[in-house]
Short mmCIF file of C-alpha atoms in Angstrom, two decimals:
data_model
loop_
_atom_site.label_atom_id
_atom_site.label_comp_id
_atom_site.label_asym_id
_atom_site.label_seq_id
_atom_site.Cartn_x
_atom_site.Cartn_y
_atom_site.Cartn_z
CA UNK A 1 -26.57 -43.26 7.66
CA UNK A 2 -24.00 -43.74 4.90
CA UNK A 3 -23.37 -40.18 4.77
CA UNK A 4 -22.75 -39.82 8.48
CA UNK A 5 -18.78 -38.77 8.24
CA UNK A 6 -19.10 -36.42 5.60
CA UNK A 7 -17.74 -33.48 7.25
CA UNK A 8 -14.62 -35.37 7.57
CA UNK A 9 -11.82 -34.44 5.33
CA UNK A 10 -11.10 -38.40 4.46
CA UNK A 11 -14.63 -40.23 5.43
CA UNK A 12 -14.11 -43.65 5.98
CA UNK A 13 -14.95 -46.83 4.00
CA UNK A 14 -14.12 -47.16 0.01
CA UNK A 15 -14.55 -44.37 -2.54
CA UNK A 16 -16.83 -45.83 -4.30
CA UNK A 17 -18.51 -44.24 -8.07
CA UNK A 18 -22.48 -44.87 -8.26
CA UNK A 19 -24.16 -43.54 -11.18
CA UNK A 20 -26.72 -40.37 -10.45
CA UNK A 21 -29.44 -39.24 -12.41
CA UNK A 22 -30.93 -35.83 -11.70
CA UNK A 23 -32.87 -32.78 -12.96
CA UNK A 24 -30.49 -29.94 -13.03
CA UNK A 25 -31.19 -26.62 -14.70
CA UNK A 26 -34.25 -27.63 -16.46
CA UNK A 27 -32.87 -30.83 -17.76
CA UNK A 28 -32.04 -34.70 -16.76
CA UNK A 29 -27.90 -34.89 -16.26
CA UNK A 30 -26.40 -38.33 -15.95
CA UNK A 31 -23.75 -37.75 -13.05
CA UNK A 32 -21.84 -39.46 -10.61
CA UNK A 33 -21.98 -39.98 -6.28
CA UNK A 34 -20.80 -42.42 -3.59
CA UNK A 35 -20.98 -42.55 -0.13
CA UNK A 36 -19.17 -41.04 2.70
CA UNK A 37 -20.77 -37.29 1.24
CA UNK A 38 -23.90 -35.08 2.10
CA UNK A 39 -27.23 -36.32 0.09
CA UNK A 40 -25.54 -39.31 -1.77
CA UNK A 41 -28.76 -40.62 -3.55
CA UNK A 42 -29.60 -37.35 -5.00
CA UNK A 43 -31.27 -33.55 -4.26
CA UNK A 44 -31.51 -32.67 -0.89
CA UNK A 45 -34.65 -30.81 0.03
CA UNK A 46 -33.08 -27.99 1.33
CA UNK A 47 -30.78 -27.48 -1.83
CA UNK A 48 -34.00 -28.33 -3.88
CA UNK A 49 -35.76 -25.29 -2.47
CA UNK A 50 -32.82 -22.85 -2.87
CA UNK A 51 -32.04 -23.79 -6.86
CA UNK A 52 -36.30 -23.50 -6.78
CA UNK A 53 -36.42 -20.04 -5.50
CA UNK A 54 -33.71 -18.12 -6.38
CA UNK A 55 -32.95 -16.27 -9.08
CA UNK A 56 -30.06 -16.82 -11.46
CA UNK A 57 -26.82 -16.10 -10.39
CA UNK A 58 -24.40 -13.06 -12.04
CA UNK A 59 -23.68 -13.99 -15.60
CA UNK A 60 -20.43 -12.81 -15.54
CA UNK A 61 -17.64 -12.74 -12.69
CA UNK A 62 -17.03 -15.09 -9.74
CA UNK A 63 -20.06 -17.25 -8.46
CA UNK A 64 -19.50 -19.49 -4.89
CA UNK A 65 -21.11 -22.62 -3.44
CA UNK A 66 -20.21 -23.05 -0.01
CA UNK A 67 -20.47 -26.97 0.94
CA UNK A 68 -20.25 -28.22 -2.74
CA UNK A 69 -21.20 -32.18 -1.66
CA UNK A 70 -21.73 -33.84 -5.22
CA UNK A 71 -21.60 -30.31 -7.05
CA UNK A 72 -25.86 -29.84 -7.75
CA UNK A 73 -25.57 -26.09 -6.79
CA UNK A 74 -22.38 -25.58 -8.36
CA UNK A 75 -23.32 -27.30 -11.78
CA UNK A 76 -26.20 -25.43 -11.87
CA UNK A 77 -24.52 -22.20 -11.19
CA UNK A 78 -22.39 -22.98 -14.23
CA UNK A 79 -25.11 -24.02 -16.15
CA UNK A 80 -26.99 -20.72 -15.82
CA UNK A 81 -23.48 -18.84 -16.19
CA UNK A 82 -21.19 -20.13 -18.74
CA UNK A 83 -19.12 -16.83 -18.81
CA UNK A 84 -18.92 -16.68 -15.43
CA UNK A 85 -16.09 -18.65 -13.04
CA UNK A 86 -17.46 -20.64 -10.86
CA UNK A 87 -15.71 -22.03 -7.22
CA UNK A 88 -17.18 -24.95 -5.13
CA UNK A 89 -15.28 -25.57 -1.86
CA UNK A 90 -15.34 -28.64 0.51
CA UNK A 91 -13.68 -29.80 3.30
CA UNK A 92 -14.33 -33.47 1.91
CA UNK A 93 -11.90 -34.71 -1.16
CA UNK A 94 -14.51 -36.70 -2.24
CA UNK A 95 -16.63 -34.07 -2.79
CA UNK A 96 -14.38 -31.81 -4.76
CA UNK A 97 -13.40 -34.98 -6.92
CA UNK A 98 -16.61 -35.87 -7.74
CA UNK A 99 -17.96 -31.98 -7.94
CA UNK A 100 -15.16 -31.35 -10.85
CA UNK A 101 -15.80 -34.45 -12.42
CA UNK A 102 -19.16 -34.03 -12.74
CA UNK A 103 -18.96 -30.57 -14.06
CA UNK A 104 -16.44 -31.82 -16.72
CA UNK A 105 -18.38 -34.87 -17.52
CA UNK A 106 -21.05 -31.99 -18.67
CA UNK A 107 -18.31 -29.91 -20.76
CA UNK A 108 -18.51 -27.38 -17.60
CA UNK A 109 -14.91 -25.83 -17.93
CA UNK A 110 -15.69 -22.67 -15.53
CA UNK A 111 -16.03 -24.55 -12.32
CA UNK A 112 -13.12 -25.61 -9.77
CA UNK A 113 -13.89 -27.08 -6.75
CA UNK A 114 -10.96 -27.01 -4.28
CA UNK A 115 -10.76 -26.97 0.15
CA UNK A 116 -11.18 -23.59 1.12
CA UNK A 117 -8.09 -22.76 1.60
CA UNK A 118 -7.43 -22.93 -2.14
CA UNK A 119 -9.22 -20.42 -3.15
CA UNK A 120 -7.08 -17.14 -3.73
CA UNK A 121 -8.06 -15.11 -0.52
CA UNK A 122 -8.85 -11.87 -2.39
CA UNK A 123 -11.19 -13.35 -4.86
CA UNK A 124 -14.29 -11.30 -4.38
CA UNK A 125 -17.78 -13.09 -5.05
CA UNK A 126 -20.85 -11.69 -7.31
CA UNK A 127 -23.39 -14.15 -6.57
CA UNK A 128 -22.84 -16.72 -3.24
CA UNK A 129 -25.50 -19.67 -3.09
CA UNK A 130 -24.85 -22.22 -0.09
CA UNK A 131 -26.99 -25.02 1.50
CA UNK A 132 -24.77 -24.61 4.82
CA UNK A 133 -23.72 -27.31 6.68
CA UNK A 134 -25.57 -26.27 10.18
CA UNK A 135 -25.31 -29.31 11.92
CA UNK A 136 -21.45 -28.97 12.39
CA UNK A 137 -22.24 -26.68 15.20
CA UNK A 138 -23.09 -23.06 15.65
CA UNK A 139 -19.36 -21.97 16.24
CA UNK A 140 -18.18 -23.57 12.94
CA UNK A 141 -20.81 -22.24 11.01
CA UNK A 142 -20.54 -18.81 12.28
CA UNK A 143 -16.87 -19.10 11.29
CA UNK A 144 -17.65 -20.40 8.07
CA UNK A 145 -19.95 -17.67 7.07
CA UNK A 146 -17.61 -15.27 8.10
CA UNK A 147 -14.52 -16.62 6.35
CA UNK A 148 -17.13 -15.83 2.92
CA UNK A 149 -20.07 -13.60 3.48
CA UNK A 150 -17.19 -10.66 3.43
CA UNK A 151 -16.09 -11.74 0.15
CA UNK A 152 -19.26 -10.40 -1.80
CA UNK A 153 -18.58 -8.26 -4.44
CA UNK A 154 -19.85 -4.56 -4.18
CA UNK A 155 -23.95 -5.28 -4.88
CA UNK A 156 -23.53 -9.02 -4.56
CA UNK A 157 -26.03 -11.47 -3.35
CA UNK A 158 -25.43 -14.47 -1.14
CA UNK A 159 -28.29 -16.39 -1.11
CA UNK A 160 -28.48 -19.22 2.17
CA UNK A 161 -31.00 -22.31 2.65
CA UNK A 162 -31.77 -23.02 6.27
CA UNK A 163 -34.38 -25.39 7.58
CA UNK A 164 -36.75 -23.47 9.84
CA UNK A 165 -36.64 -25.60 13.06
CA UNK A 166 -32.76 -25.65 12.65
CA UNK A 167 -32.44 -21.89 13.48
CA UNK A 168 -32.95 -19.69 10.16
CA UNK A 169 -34.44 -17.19 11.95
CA UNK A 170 -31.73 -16.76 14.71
CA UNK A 171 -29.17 -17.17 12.03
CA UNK A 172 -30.87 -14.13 10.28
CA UNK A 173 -30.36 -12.12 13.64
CA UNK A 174 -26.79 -13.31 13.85
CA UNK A 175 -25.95 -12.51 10.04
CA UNK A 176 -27.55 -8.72 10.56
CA UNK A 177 -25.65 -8.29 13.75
CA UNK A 178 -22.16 -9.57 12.71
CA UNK A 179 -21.83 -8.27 9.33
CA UNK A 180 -21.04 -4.45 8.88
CA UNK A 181 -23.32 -1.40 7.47
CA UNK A 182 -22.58 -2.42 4.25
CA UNK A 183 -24.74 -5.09 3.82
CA UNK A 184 -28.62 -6.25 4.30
CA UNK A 185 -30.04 -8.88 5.58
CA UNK A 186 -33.50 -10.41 4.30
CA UNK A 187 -35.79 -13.22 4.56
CA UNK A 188 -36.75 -13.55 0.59
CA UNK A 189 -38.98 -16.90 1.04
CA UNK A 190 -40.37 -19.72 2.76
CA UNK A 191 -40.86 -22.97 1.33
CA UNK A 192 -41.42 -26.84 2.90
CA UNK A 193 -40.28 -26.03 5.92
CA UNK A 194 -37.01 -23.90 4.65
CA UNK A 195 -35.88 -20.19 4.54
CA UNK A 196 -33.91 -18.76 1.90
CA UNK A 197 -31.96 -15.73 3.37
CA UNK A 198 -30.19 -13.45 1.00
CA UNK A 199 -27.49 -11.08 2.18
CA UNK A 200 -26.44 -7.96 -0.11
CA UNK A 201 -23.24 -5.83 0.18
CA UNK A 202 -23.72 -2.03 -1.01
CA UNK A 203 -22.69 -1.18 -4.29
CA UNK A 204 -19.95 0.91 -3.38
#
């Protein structure tokens, strides 16, 4: 699998551009991949399903991708949002260089992708979508979701893709048992074999 070290910071072999042509936002964008990242050759399904069944982001204010890969959640995010700001993180430098290239190779000047630990820590989100990475393990994930689940805005949405048979449903129990009074945890769909789960922090 050429993708097989992309949870690595530097995957190995060359860093290599391939041209990438995908439906994004209701229209065909010419963009750019290579190997050594999550879903090279184009849409995952699971990603497919979330940008499918959600609905758009905040218009305004800080949107998130958690797990950026190539950028299609991001891009679209911005797409949807031009007045809004738009952060993708990544462990992977090849995803955040090809995630900000492809948003600027589409005019996209509200998105930055950076590593987590760029992102100023008391940013606060209004709309979180994420494909998460759940085969890095259950304690990474966990820690993952609550380095940025905490981060909503008052009445934000994060909205989370998980493959059924890959634990949605025990990741649902986890989310509503981890996360304070303050928020709510729902199943909003089921699609090919996928869950969207949204999580919403209070208003105030």
């Amino acid at each position: 699998m050429e993708s097989a070290h992309y949870f690595s910071a530097s995957p190995a072999g060359p860093f290599t551009r391939k041209p990438l042509t995908v439906d994004l936002a209701g229209e065909t964008r010419k963009l750019q991949t290579s190997g050594g990242i999550f879903s090279p050759d184009g849409i995952d399904k699971g990603t497919a399903v979330l940008l499918a069944e959600v609905p758009a982001p905040a218009q305004s204010g800080n949107l998130l991708d958690i797990g950026c890969g190539w950028g299609p959640i991001a891009i679209t995010m911005a797409l949807h949002s031009p007045d809004a700001k738009v952060y993708a993180v990544d462990v992977n430098e090849r995803c955040i260089t090809l995630t900000n290239e492809n948003a600027a190779s589409l005019g996209l000047r509200n998105v930055t992708a950076s590593t987590p630990d760029e992102v100023d820590p008391e940013l606060r989100f209004d709309t979180i979508w994420s494909n998460p990475p759940i085969r890095i393990g259950k304690d990474e994930l966990h820690s993952l979701l609550k380095l940025w689940i905490p981060r909503l805005a008052p009445g934000g949405s994060a909205w989370l893709v998980v493959q059924k048979n890959l634990g949605s449903d025990s990741l649902q129990r986890w989310l509503s048992q981890e996360l304070d009074g303050s928020f709510t945890v729902t199943r909003e769909a089921t699609a090919k074999a996928f869950r969207i789960l949204r999580v919403r922090k209070a208003s105030r």
